[in-house]
Amino acid sequence: GAVVSQHPSRVICKSGTSVKIECRSLDFQATTMFWYRQFPKQSLMLMATSNEGSKATYEQGVEKDKFLINHASLTLSTLTVTSAHPEDSSFYICSASETRQVHQPQHFGDGTRLSIL
Amino acid sequence: KNQVEQSPQSLIILEGKNCTLQCNYTVSPFSNLRWYKQDTGRGPVSLTIMTFSENTKSNGRYTATLDADTKQSSLHITASQLSDSASYICVVSANAGNMLTFGGGTRLMVKP
């Protein structure tokens, strides 16, 4: 089945550090990938939609200069949390759908636990 | 405003028992409804996906139902196992599939 790989799985770093998270579709092409944030005991909140070869679309309230998204190929999207602060600590999850497939499940990565000290 | 409401928020059952989780939605135009299982600290994994014309779909011990008229769905888990302990998330998509609205999830705990 379709697999989405997310790396790293966990990051602990000091305040002010920039952190890059990678999301790869391993066995399918994904024109569009999605980035979510999840706080404890809450559901996923969409942050942005990442489009291959073009600028990402950010949800209201999400700072595009804070959360930089690059989708340089059909199998890779990256999210960079710039100058991270403790309030950025969260569980970040990416997902992807196979290109041009409508009634297909989004395949999720296993998430990245980000802890900012 | 598109919304997905799940109930109960949390549930504790004994191993071997059955349970049913509920999902009500107000999403338009409806494209499909998905149930995901999310283990703690992991990404969600798809269990079922149903379109407008489908009333029921099974995946092993998981059976999902959909009533598009009343905009309700349920996920029935049969003969629960300890490994079923997880959050179950109902996700409804609109506009040909990629605009997703997430429910708040039901946290299920199966005890021996």
JSON list of C-alpha atoms in Angstrom, two decimals:
[
{"chain": "A", "resi": 1, "resn": "GLY", "atom": "CA", "xyz": [0.00, 0.00, 0.00]},
{"chain": "A", "resi": 2, "resn": "ALA", "atom": "CA", "xyz": [0.90, 3.65, -0.28]},
{"chain": "A", "resi": 3, "resn": "VAL", "atom": "CA", "xyz": [3.45, 4.77, 2.28]},
{"chain": "A", "resi": 4, "resn": "VAL", "atom": "CA", "xyz": [4.31, 8.24, 3.50]},
{"chain": "A", "resi": 5, "resn": "SER", "atom": "CA", "xyz": [7.56, 8.56, 5.38]},
{"chain": "A", "resi": 6, "resn": "GLN", "atom": "CA", "xyz": [8.18, 11.44, 7.75]},
{"chain": "A", "resi": 7, "resn": "HIS", "atom": "CA", "xyz": [11.55, 12.34, 9.23]},
{"chain": "A", "resi": 8, "resn": "PRO", "atom": "CA", "xyz": [12.65, 12.93, 11.91]},
{"chain": "A", "resi": 9, "resn": "SER", "atom": "CA", "xyz": [10.18, 11.29, 14.25]},
{"chain": "A", "resi": 10, "resn": "ARG", "atom": "CA", "xyz": [11.25, 13.37, 17.21]},
{"chain": "A", "resi": 11, "resn": "VAL", "atom": "CA", "xyz": [13.18, 16.60, 17.67]},
{"chain": "A", "resi": 12, "resn": "ILE", "atom": "CA", "xyz": [14.25, 18.30, 20.86]},
{"chain": "A", "resi": 13, "resn": "CYS", "atom": "CA", "xyz": [16.03, 21.60, 20.46]},
{"chain": "A", "resi": 14, "resn": "LYS", "atom": "CA", "xyz": [16.64, 24.96, 22.01]},
{"chain": "A", "resi": 15, "resn": "SER", "atom": "CA", "xyz": [14.48, 28.01, 21.49]},
{"chain": "A", "resi": 16, "resn": "GLY", "atom": "CA", "xyz": [15.54, 29.99, 18.41]},
{"chain": "A", "resi": 17, "resn": "THR", "atom": "CA", "xyz": [16.58, 26.94, 16.40]},
{"chain": "A", "resi": 18, "resn": "SER", "atom": "CA", "xyz": [15.11, 26.27, 12.97]},
{"chain": "A", "resi": 19, "resn": "VAL", "atom": "CA", "xyz": [13.87, 22.74, 12.40]},
{"chain": "A", "resi": 20, "resn": "LYS", "atom": "CA", "xyz": [13.25, 21.02, 9.08]},
{"chain": "A", "resi": 21, "resn": "ILE", "atom": "CA", "xyz": [10.79, 18.13, 8.75]},
{"chain": "A", "resi": 22, "resn": "GLU", "atom": "CA", "xyz": [10.68, 15.97, 5.62]},
{"chain": "A", "resi": 23, "resn": "CYS", "atom": "CA", "xyz": [7.67, 14.21, 4.17]},
{"chain": "A", "resi": 24, "resn": "ARG", "atom": "CA", "xyz": [8.18, 11.66, 1.41]},
{"chain": "A", "resi": 25, "resn": "SER", "atom": "CA", "xyz": [5.71, 9.57, -0.57]},
{"chain": "A", "resi": 26, "resn": "LEU", "atom": "CA", "xyz": [7.65, 6.35, -1.04]},
{"chain": "A", "resi": 27, "resn": "ASP", "atom": "CA", "xyz": [5.75, 4.49, -3.71]},
{"chain": "A", "resi": 28, "resn": "PHE", "atom": "CA", "xyz": [3.48, 7.01, -5.36]},
{"chain": "A", "resi": 29, "resn": "GLN", "atom": "CA", "xyz": [3.53, 10.52, -6.72]},
{"chain": "A", "resi": 30, "resn": "ALA", "atom": "CA", "xyz": [1.78, 13.29, -4.83]},
{"chain": "A", "resi": 31, "resn": "THR", "atom": "CA", "xyz": [1.16, 16.62, -6.48]},
{"chain": "A", "resi": 32, "resn": "THR", "atom": "CA", "xyz": [-0.31, 17.82, -3.24]},
{"chain": "A", "resi": 33, "resn": "MET", "atom": "CA", "xyz": [0.80, 17.19, 0.32]},
{"chain": "A", "resi": 34, "resn": "PHE", "atom": "CA", "xyz": [-0.73, 18.52, 3.50]},
{"chain": "A", "resi": 35, "resn": "TRP", "atom": "CA", "xyz": [0.80, 19.62, 6.77]},
{"chain": "A", "resi": 36, "resn": "TYR", "atom": "CA", "xyz": [-1.08, 19.31, 10.05]},
{"chain": "A", "resi": 37, "resn": "ARG", "atom": "CA", "xyz": [-0.41, 20.18, 13.65]},
{"chain": "A", "resi": 38, "resn": "GLN", "atom": "CA", "xyz": [-1.92, 18.23, 16.51]},
{"chain": "A", "resi": 39, "resn": "PHE", "atom": "CA", "xyz": [-1.98, 19.25, 20.15]},
{"chain": "A", "resi": 40, "resn": "PRO", "atom": "CA", "xyz": [-2.52, 16.67, 22.92]},
{"chain": "A", "resi": 41, "resn": "LYS", "atom": "CA", "xyz": [-5.97, 15.13, 22.96]},
{"chain": "A", "resi": 42, "resn": "GLN", "atom": "CA", "xyz": [-7.06, 17.23, 20.00]},
{"chain": "A", "resi": 43, "resn": "SER", "atom": "CA", "xyz": [-7.68, 16.38, 16.39]},
{"chain": "A", "resi": 44, "resn": "LEU", "atom": "CA", "xyz": [-5.47, 17.35, 13.47]},
{"chain": "A", "resi": 45, "resn": "MET", "atom": "CA", "xyz": [-5.48, 20.98, 12.38]},
{"chain": "A", "resi": 46, "resn": "LEU", "atom": "CA", "xyz": [-4.56, 21.72, 8.79]},
{"chain": "A", "resi": 47, "resn": "MET", "atom": "CA", "xyz": [-1.73, 24.22, 8.56]},
{"chain": "A", "resi": 48, "resn": "ALA", "atom": "CA", "xyz": [-1.04, 24.37, 4.86]},
{"chain": "A", "resi": 49, "resn": "THR", "atom": "CA", "xyz": [-1.42, 22.66, 1.54]},
{"chain": "A", "resi": 50, "resn": "SER", "atom": "CA", "xyz": [1.83, 22.04, -0.27]},
{"chain": "A", "resi": 51, "resn": "ASN", "atom": "CA", "xyz": [1.73, 22.06, -4.06]},
{"chain": "A", "resi": 52, "resn": "GLU", "atom": "CA", "xyz": [4.58, 20.70, -6.14]},
{"chain": "A", "resi": 53, "resn": "GLY", "atom": "CA", "xyz": [6.30, 23.44, -8.06]},
{"chain": "A", "resi": 54, "resn": "SER", "atom": "CA", "xyz": [4.29, 26.31, -6.62]},
{"chain": "A", "resi": 55, "resn": "LYS", "atom": "CA", "xyz": [3.75, 28.22, -3.40]},
{"chain": "A", "resi": 56, "resn": "ALA", "atom": "CA", "xyz": [1.99, 26.57, -0.51]},
{"chain": "A", "resi": 57, "resn": "THR", "atom": "CA", "xyz": [-1.48, 27.63, 0.55]},
{"chain": "A", "resi": 58, "resn": "TYR", "atom": "CA", "xyz": [-1.66, 28.47, 4.24]},
{"chain": "A", "resi": 59, "resn": "GLU", "atom": "CA", "xyz": [-4.69, 28.26, 6.50]},
{"chain": "A", "resi": 60, "resn": "GLN", "atom": "CA", "xyz": [-5.88, 31.36, 8.27]},
{"chain": "A", "resi": 61, "resn": "GLY", "atom": "CA", "xyz": [-3.77, 32.16, 11.29]},
{"chain": "A", "resi": 62, "resn": "VAL", "atom": "CA", "xyz": [-0.72, 30.19, 10.14]},
{"chain": "A", "resi": 63, "resn": "GLU", "atom": "CA", "xyz": [2.33, 32.39, 9.55]},
{"chain": "A", "resi": 64, "resn": "LYS", "atom": "CA", "xyz": [3.93, 31.55, 6.22]},
{"chain": "A", "resi": 65, "resn": "ASP", "atom": "CA", "xyz": [7.22, 33.15, 7.24]},
{"chain": "A", "resi": 66, "resn": "LYS", "atom": "CA", "xyz": [7.26, 31.03, 10.38]},
{"chain": "A", "resi": 67, "resn": "PHE", "atom": "CA", "xyz": [6.40, 27.74, 8.71]},
{"chain": "A", "resi": 68, "resn": "LEU", "atom": "CA", "xyz": [8.29, 27.53, 5.43]},
{"chain": "A", "resi": 69, "resn": "ILE", "atom": "CA", "xyz": [7.10, 24.86, 3.03]},
{"chain": "A", "resi": 70, "resn": "ASN", "atom": "CA", "xyz": [8.99, 23.60, 0.01]},
{"chain": "A", "resi": 71, "resn": "HIS", "atom": "CA", "xyz": [7.56, 20.99, -2.36]},
{"chain": "A", "resi": 72, "resn": "ALA", "atom": "CA", "xyz": [10.34, 20.56, -4.89]},
{"chain": "A", "resi": 73, "resn": "SER", "atom": "CA", "xyz": [9.35, 17.18, -6.29]},
{"chain": "A", "resi": 74, "resn": "LEU", "atom": "CA", "xyz": [6.36, 14.85, -6.59]},
{"chain": "A", "resi": 75, "resn": "THR", "atom": "CA", "xyz": [7.62, 12.78, -3.69]},
{"chain": "A", "resi": 76, "resn": "LEU", "atom": "CA", "xyz": [9.05, 15.28, -1.22]},
{"chain": "A", "resi": 77, "resn": "SER", "atom": "CA", "xyz": [7.72, 18.19, 0.79]},
{"chain": "A", "resi": 78, "resn": "THR", "atom": "CA", "xyz": [9.54, 19.89, 3.65]},
{"chain": "A", "resi": 79, "resn": "LEU", "atom": "CA", "xyz": [8.29, 22.01, 6.51]},
{"chain": "A", "resi": 80, "resn": "THR", "atom": "CA", "xyz": [10.77, 24.29, 8.24]},
{"chain": "A", "resi": 81, "resn": "VAL", "atom": "CA", "xyz": [9.81, 25.79, 11.57]},
{"chain": "A", "resi": 82, "resn": "THR", "atom": "CA", "xyz": [11.94, 28.90, 11.71]},
{"chain": "A", "resi": 83, "resn": "SER", "atom": "CA", "xyz": [13.24, 30.32, 14.98]},
{"chain": "A", "resi": 84, "resn": "ALA", "atom": "CA", "xyz": [11.15, 27.86, 16.94]},
{"chain": "A", "resi": 85, "resn": "HIS", "atom": "CA", "xyz": [9.80, 28.80, 20.36]},
{"chain": "A", "resi": 86, "resn": "PRO", "atom": "CA", "xyz": [8.25, 26.66, 23.10]},
{"chain": "A", "resi": 87, "resn": "GLU", "atom": "CA", "xyz": [4.74, 27.44, 21.85]},
{"chain": "A", "resi": 88, "resn": "ASP", "atom": "CA", "xyz": [5.68, 25.72, 18.58]},
{"chain": "A", "resi": 89, "resn": "SER", "atom": "CA", "xyz": [6.07, 22.44, 20.43]},
{"chain": "A", "resi": 90, "resn": "SER", "atom": "CA", "xyz": [3.54, 20.07, 18.93]},
{"chain": "A", "resi": 91, "resn": "PHE", "atom": "CA", "xyz": [3.02, 16.94, 16.86]},
{"chain": "A", "resi": 92, "resn": "TYR", "atom": "CA", "xyz": [3.41, 17.74, 13.15]},
{"chain": "A", "resi": 93, "resn": "ILE", "atom": "CA", "xyz": [1.94, 15.32, 10.61]},
{"chain": "A", "resi": 94, "resn": "CYS", "atom": "CA", "xyz": [2.04, 15.33, 6.84]},
{"chain": "A", "resi": 95, "resn": "SER", "atom": "CA", "xyz": [-0.21, 13.52, 4.42]},
{"chain": "A", "resi": 96, "resn": "ALA", "atom": "CA", "xyz": [-0.42, 12.92, 0.71]},
{"chain": "A", "resi": 97, "resn": "SER", "atom": "CA", "xyz": [-2.88, 11.59, -1.83]},
{"chain": "A", "resi": 98, "resn": "GLU", "atom": "CA", "xyz": [-2.01, 9.87, -5.06]},
{"chain": "A", "resi": 99, "resn": "THR", "atom": "CA", "xyz": [-2.06, 12.35, -7.89]},
{"chain": "A", "resi": 100, "resn": "ARG", "atom": "CA", "xyz": [-5.45, 12.94, -9.47]},
{"chain": "A", "resi": 101, "resn": "GLN", "atom": "CA", "xyz": [-7.15, 10.31, -7.34]},
{"chain": "A", "resi": 102, "resn": "VAL", "atom": "CA", "xyz": [-10.41, 11.56, -5.85]},
{"chain": "A", "resi": 103, "resn": "HIS", "atom": "CA", "xyz": [-11.90, 8.90, -3.59]},
{"chain": "A", "resi": 104, "resn": "GLN", "atom": "CA", "xyz": [-8.59, 7.75, -2.23]},
{"chain": "A", "resi": 105, "resn": "PRO", "atom": "CA", "xyz": [-7.57, 7.98, 1.39]},
{"chain": "A", "resi": 106, "resn": "GLN", "atom": "CA", "xyz": [-4.95, 10.44, 2.35]},
{"chain": "A", "resi": 107, "resn": "HIS", "atom": "CA", "xyz": [-1.92, 8.58, 3.57]},
{"chain": "A", "resi": 108, "resn": "PHE", "atom": "CA", "xyz": [-0.38, 10.03, 6.69]},
{"chain": "A", "resi": 109, "resn": "GLY", "atom": "CA", "xyz": [3.16, 10.02, 7.89]},
{"chain": "A", "resi": 110, "resn": "ASP", "atom": "CA", "xyz": [3.91, 8.88, 11.41]},
{"chain": "A", "resi": 111, "resn": "GLY", "atom": "CA", "xyz": [4.37, 12.43, 12.60]},
{"chain": "A", "resi": 112, "resn": "THR", "atom": "CA", "xyz": [7.20, 14.44, 14.12]},
{"chain": "A", "resi": 113, "resn": "ARG", "atom": "CA", "xyz": [7.15, 15.26, 17.80]},
{"chain": "A", "resi": 114, "resn": "LEU", "atom": "CA", "xyz": [8.75, 18.69, 18.15]},
{"chain": "A", "resi": 115, "resn": "SER", "atom": "CA", "xyz": [9.80, 19.84, 21.61]},
{"chain": "A", "resi": 116, "resn": "ILE", "atom": "CA", "xyz": [11.32, 23.29, 22.01]},
{"chain": "A", "resi": 117, "resn": "LEU", "atom": "CA", "xyz": [13.11, 23.94, 25.27]},
{"chain": "B", "resi": 1, "resn": "LYS", "atom": "CA", "xyz": [-19.57, 26.12, 8.08]},
{"chain": "B", "resi": 2, "resn": "ASN", "atom": "CA", "xyz": [-18.41, 22.55, 7.56]},
{"chain": "B", "resi": 3, "resn": "GLN", "atom": "CA", "xyz": [-18.36, 20.61, 10.81]},
{"chain": "B", "resi": 4, "resn": "VAL", "atom": "CA", "xyz": [-17.85, 17.04, 11.94]},
{"chain": "B", "resi": 5, "resn": "GLU", "atom": "CA", "xyz": [-18.97, 16.02, 15.42]},
{"chain": "B", "resi": 6, "resn": "GLN", "atom": "CA", "xyz": [-17.99, 12.73, 16.99]},
{"chain": "B", "resi": 7, "resn": "SER", "atom": "CA", "xyz": [-19.37, 10.96, 20.02]},
{"chain": "B", "resi": 8, "resn": "PRO", "atom": "CA", "xyz": [-18.52, 9.82, 22.52]},
{"chain": "B", "resi": 9, "resn": "GLN", "atom": "CA", "xyz": [-15.31, 11.75, 23.16]},
{"chain": "B", "resi": 10, "resn": "SER", "atom": "CA", "xyz": [-13.90, 8.79, 25.02]},
{"chain": "B", "resi": 11, "resn": "LEU", "atom": "CA", "xyz": [-14.95, 5.23, 25.69]},
{"chain": "B", "resi": 12, "resn": "ILE", "atom": "CA", "xyz": [-13.69, 2.38, 27.84]},
{"chain": "B", "resi": 13, "resn": "ILE", "atom": "CA", "xyz": [-14.75, -1.17, 27.06]},
{"chain": "B", "resi": 14, "resn": "LEU", "atom": "CA", "xyz": [-13.67, -4.64, 28.07]},
{"chain": "B", "resi": 15, "resn": "GLU", "atom": "CA", "xyz": [-11.73, -6.83, 25.68]},
{"chain": "B", "resi": 16, "resn": "GLY", "atom": "CA", "xyz": [-14.03, -8.91, 23.52]},
{"chain": "B", "resi": 17, "resn": "LYS", "atom": "CA", "xyz": [-16.94, -6.50, 23.68]},
{"chain": "B", "resi": 18, "resn": "ASN", "atom": "CA", "xyz": [-18.39, -4.63, 20.73]},
{"chain": "B", "resi": 19, "resn": "CYS", "atom": "CA", "xyz": [-18.73, -0.87, 20.46]},
{"chain": "B", "resi": 20, "resn": "THR", "atom": "CA", "xyz": [-20.11, 1.74, 18.10]},
{"chain": "B", "resi": 21, "resn": "LEU", "atom": "CA", "xyz": [-18.71, 5.20, 17.49]},
{"chain": "B", "resi": 22, "resn": "GLN", "atom": "CA", "xyz": [-20.80, 7.98, 16.02]},
{"chain": "B", "resi": 23, "resn": "CYS", "atom": "CA", "xyz": [-20.08, 10.75, 13.55]},
{"chain": "B", "resi": 24, "resn": "ASN", "atom": "CA", "xyz": [-22.45, 13.54, 12.47]},
{"chain": "B", "resi": 25, "resn": "TYR", "atom": "CA", "xyz": [-21.47, 16.00, 9.82]},
{"chain": "B", "resi": 26, "resn": "THR", "atom": "CA", "xyz": [-22.55, 19.14, 8.05]},
{"chain": "B", "resi": 27, "resn": "VAL", "atom": "CA", "xyz": [-20.23, 19.22, 5.07]},
{"chain": "B", "resi": 28, "resn": "SER", "atom": "CA", "xyz": [-21.27, 20.36, 1.65]},
{"chain": "B", "resi": 29, "resn": "PRO", "atom": "CA", "xyz": [-20.90, 19.41, -1.10]},
{"chain": "B", "resi": 30, "resn": "PHE", "atom": "CA", "xyz": [-20.24, 15.93, 0.26]},
{"chain": "B", "resi": 31, "resn": "SER", "atom": "CA", "xyz": [-17.59, 13.88, -1.48]},
{"chain": "B", "resi": 32, "resn": "ASN", "atom": "CA", "xyz": [-16.70, 11.04, 0.86]},
{"chain": "B", "resi": 33, "resn": "LEU", "atom": "CA", "xyz": [-16.42, 10.04, 4.51]},
{"chain": "B", "resi": 34, "resn": "ARG", "atom": "CA", "xyz": [-13.39, 8.34, 6.00]},
{"chain": "B", "resi": 35, "resn": "TRP", "atom": "CA", "xyz": [-12.64, 6.68, 9.29]},
{"chain": "B", "resi": 36, "resn": "TYR", "atom": "CA", "xyz": [-9.07, 6.67, 10.53]},
{"chain": "B", "resi": 37, "resn": "LYS", "atom": "CA", "xyz": [-7.40, 4.95, 13.46]},
{"chain": "B", "resi": 38, "resn": "GLN", "atom": "CA", "xyz": [-4.63, 6.88, 15.19]},
{"chain": "B", "resi": 39, "resn": "ASP", "atom": "CA", "xyz": [-2.42, 5.13, 17.70]},
{"chain": "B", "resi": 40, "resn": "THR", "atom": "CA", "xyz": [-0.76, 7.36, 20.29]},
{"chain": "B", "resi": 41, "resn": "GLY", "atom": "CA", "xyz": [2.24, 9.12, 18.80]},
{"chain": "B", "resi": 42, "resn": "ARG", "atom": "CA", "xyz": [1.57, 7.82, 15.29]},
{"chain": "B", "resi": 43, "resn": "GLY", "atom": "CA", "xyz": [-0.08, 9.14, 12.17]},
{"chain": "B", "resi": 44, "resn": "PRO", "atom": "CA", "xyz": [-3.67, 8.20, 11.30]},
{"chain": "B", "resi": 45, "resn": "VAL", "atom": "CA", "xyz": [-4.25, 5.03, 9.30]},
{"chain": "B", "resi": 46, "resn": "SER", "atom": "CA", "xyz": [-7.20, 4.69, 6.97]},
{"chain": "B", "resi": 47, "resn": "LEU", "atom": "CA", "xyz": [-9.85, 2.12, 7.94]},
{"chain": "B", "resi": 48, "resn": "THR", "atom": "CA", "xyz": [-12.65, 2.83, 5.49]},
{"chain": "B", "resi": 49, "resn": "ILE", "atom": "CA", "xyz": [-13.70, 5.34, 2.89]},
{"chain": "B", "resi": 50, "resn": "MET", "atom": "CA", "xyz": [-17.28, 5.67, 1.67]},
{"chain": "B", "resi": 51, "resn": "THR", "atom": "CA", "xyz": [-18.85, 7.71, -1.07]},
{"chain": "B", "resi": 52, "resn": "PHE", "atom": "CA", "xyz": [-22.39, 9.02, -1.25]},
{"chain": "B", "resi": 53, "resn": "SER", "atom": "CA", "xyz": [-23.82, 5.82, -2.71]},
{"chain": "B", "resi": 54, "resn": "GLU", "atom": "CA", "xyz": [-22.29, 3.44, -0.17]},
{"chain": "B", "resi": 55, "resn": "ASN", "atom": "CA", "xyz": [-24.21, 2.50, 2.98]},
{"chain": "B", "resi": 56, "resn": "THR", "atom": "CA", "xyz": [-21.75, 0.16, 4.61]},
{"chain": "B", "resi": 57, "resn": "LYS", "atom": "CA", "xyz": [-18.17, -0.92, 4.30]},
{"chain": "B", "resi": 58, "resn": "SER", "atom": "CA", "xyz": [-16.19, -3.43, 6.30]},
{"chain": "B", "resi": 59, "resn": "ASN", "atom": "CA", "xyz": [-12.51, -3.84, 7.03]},
{"chain": "B", "resi": 60, "resn": "GLY", "atom": "CA", "xyz": [-11.99, -6.90, 9.17]},
{"chain": "B", "resi": 61, "resn": "ARG", "atom": "CA", "xyz": [-13.62, -6.29, 12.55]},
{"chain": "B", "resi": 62, "resn": "TYR", "atom": "CA", "xyz": [-14.41, -2.69, 11.61]},
{"chain": "B", "resi": 63, "resn": "THR", "atom": "CA", "xyz": [-17.71, -1.90, 9.89]},
{"chain": "B", "resi": 64, "resn": "ALA", "atom": "CA", "xyz": [-18.63, 1.63, 8.90]},
{"chain": "B", "resi": 65, "resn": "THR", "atom": "CA", "xyz": [-22.10, 2.79, 7.94]},
{"chain": "B", "resi": 66, "resn": "LEU", "atom": "CA", "xyz": [-23.19, 5.93, 6.19]},
{"chain": "B", "resi": 67, "resn": "ASP", "atom": "CA", "xyz": [-26.61, 7.58, 6.03]},
{"chain": "B", "resi": 68, "resn": "ALA", "atom": "CA", "xyz": [-26.18, 10.44, 3.60]},
{"chain": "B", "resi": 69, "resn": "ASP", "atom": "CA", "xyz": [-29.75, 11.63, 4.17]},
{"chain": "B", "resi": 70, "resn": "THR", "atom": "CA", "xyz": [-29.29, 12.21, 7.88]},
{"chain": "B", "resi": 71, "resn": "LYS", "atom": "CA", "xyz": [-25.57, 12.94, 7.48]},
{"chain": "B", "resi": 72, "resn": "GLN", "atom": "CA", "xyz": [-24.57, 10.36, 10.02]},
{"chain": "B", "resi": 73, "resn": "SER", "atom": "CA", "xyz": [-21.95, 7.65, 10.08]},
{"chain": "B", "resi": 74, "resn": "SER", "atom": "CA", "xyz": [-21.00, 5.02, 12.57]},
{"chain": "B", "resi": 75, "resn": "LEU", "atom": "CA", "xyz": [-18.00, 2.79, 13.10]},
{"chain": "B", "resi": 76, "resn": "HIS", "atom": "CA", "xyz": [-18.72, -0.56, 14.71]},
{"chain": "B", "resi": 77, "resn": "ILE", "atom": "CA", "xyz": [-15.90, -2.56, 16.22]},
{"chain": "B", "resi": 78, "resn": "THR", "atom": "CA", "xyz": [-16.59, -6.23, 16.81]},
{"chain": "B", "resi": 79, "resn": "ALA", "atom": "CA", "xyz": [-14.89, -8.43, 19.39]},
{"chain": "B", "resi": 80, "resn": "SER", "atom": "CA", "xyz": [-12.56, -5.67, 20.54]},
{"chain": "B", "resi": 81, "resn": "GLN", "atom": "CA", "xyz": [-8.90, -6.36, 21.16]},
{"chain": "B", "resi": 82, "resn": "LEU", "atom": "CA", "xyz": [-6.37, -4.53, 23.31]},
{"chain": "B", "resi": 83, "resn": "SER", "atom": "CA", "xyz": [-4.73, -3.26, 20.13]},
{"chain": "B", "resi": 84, "resn": "ASP", "atom": "CA", "xyz": [-7.93, -1.43, 19.23]},
{"chain": "B", "resi": 85, "resn": "SER", "atom": "CA", "xyz": [-7.07, 1.13, 21.90]},
{"chain": "B", "resi": 86, "resn": "ALA", "atom": "CA", "xyz": [-6.55, 4.31, 19.88]},
{"chain": "B", "resi": 87, "resn": "SER", "atom": "CA", "xyz": [-8.26, 7.46, 18.69]},
{"chain": "B", "resi": 88, "resn": "TYR", "atom": "CA", "xyz": [-10.76, 7.03, 15.89]},
{"chain": "B", "resi": 89, "resn": "ILE", "atom": "CA", "xyz": [-11.21, 10.01, 13.66]},
{"chain": "B", "resi": 90, "resn": "CYS", "atom": "CA", "xyz": [-14.07, 10.68, 11.28]},
{"chain": "B", "resi": 91, "resn": "VAL", "atom": "CA", "xyz": [-13.05, 12.80, 8.30]},
{"chain": "B", "resi": 92, "resn": "VAL", "atom": "CA", "xyz": [-15.46, 14.18, 5.74]},
{"chain": "B", "resi": 93, "resn": "SER", "atom": "CA", "xyz": [-14.28, 15.53, 2.44]},
{"chain": "B", "resi": 94, "resn": "ALA", "atom": "CA", "xyz": [-15.93, 18.04, 0.16]},
{"chain": "B", "resi": 95, "resn": "ASN", "atom": "CA", "xyz": [-15.32, 19.32, -3.33]},
{"chain": "B", "resi": 96, "resn": "ALA", "atom": "CA", "xyz": [-13.90, 16.25, -5.04]},
{"chain": "B", "resi": 97, "resn": "GLY", "atom": "CA", "xyz": [-11.96, 14.91, -2.15]},
{"chain": "B", "resi": 98, "resn": "ASN", "atom": "CA", "xyz": [-9.14, 17.07, -0.95]},
{"chain": "B", "resi": 99, "resn": "MET", "atom": "CA", "xyz": [-10.91, 19.52, 1.34]},
{"chain": "B", "resi": 100, "resn": "LEU", "atom": "CA", "xyz": [-11.07, 17.59, 4.59]},
{"chain": "B", "resi": 101, "resn": "THR", "atom": "CA", "xyz": [-12.96, 18.38, 7.76]},
{"chain": "B", "resi": 102, "resn": "PHE", "atom": "CA", "xyz": [-11.80, 16.42, 10.80]},
{"chain": "B", "resi": 103, "resn": "GLY", "atom": "CA", "xyz": [-13.89, 15.32, 13.71]},
{"chain": "B", "resi": 104, "resn": "GLY", "atom": "CA", "xyz": [-12.49, 15.66, 17.20]},
{"chain": "B", "resi": 105, "resn": "GLY", "atom": "CA", "xyz": [-12.02, 11.93, 17.49]},
{"chain": "B", "resi": 106, "resn": "THR", "atom": "CA", "xyz": [-13.15, 9.27, 19.94]},
{"chain": "B", "resi": 107, "resn": "ARG", "atom": "CA", "xyz": [-10.49, 7.92, 22.27]},
{"chain": "B", "resi": 108, "resn": "LEU", "atom": "CA", "xyz": [-11.15, 4.23, 22.80]},
{"chain": "B", "resi": 109, "resn": "MET", "atom": "CA", "xyz": [-9.53, 2.24, 25.54]},
{"chain": "B", "resi": 110, "resn": "VAL", "atom": "CA", "xyz": [-9.92, -1.53, 25.59]},
{"chain": "B", "resi": 111, "resn": "LYS", "atom": "CA", "xyz": [-9.16, -3.09, 28.95]},
{"chain": "B", "resi": 112, "resn": "PRO", "atom": "CA", "xyz": [-8.40, -6.75, 29.65]}
]
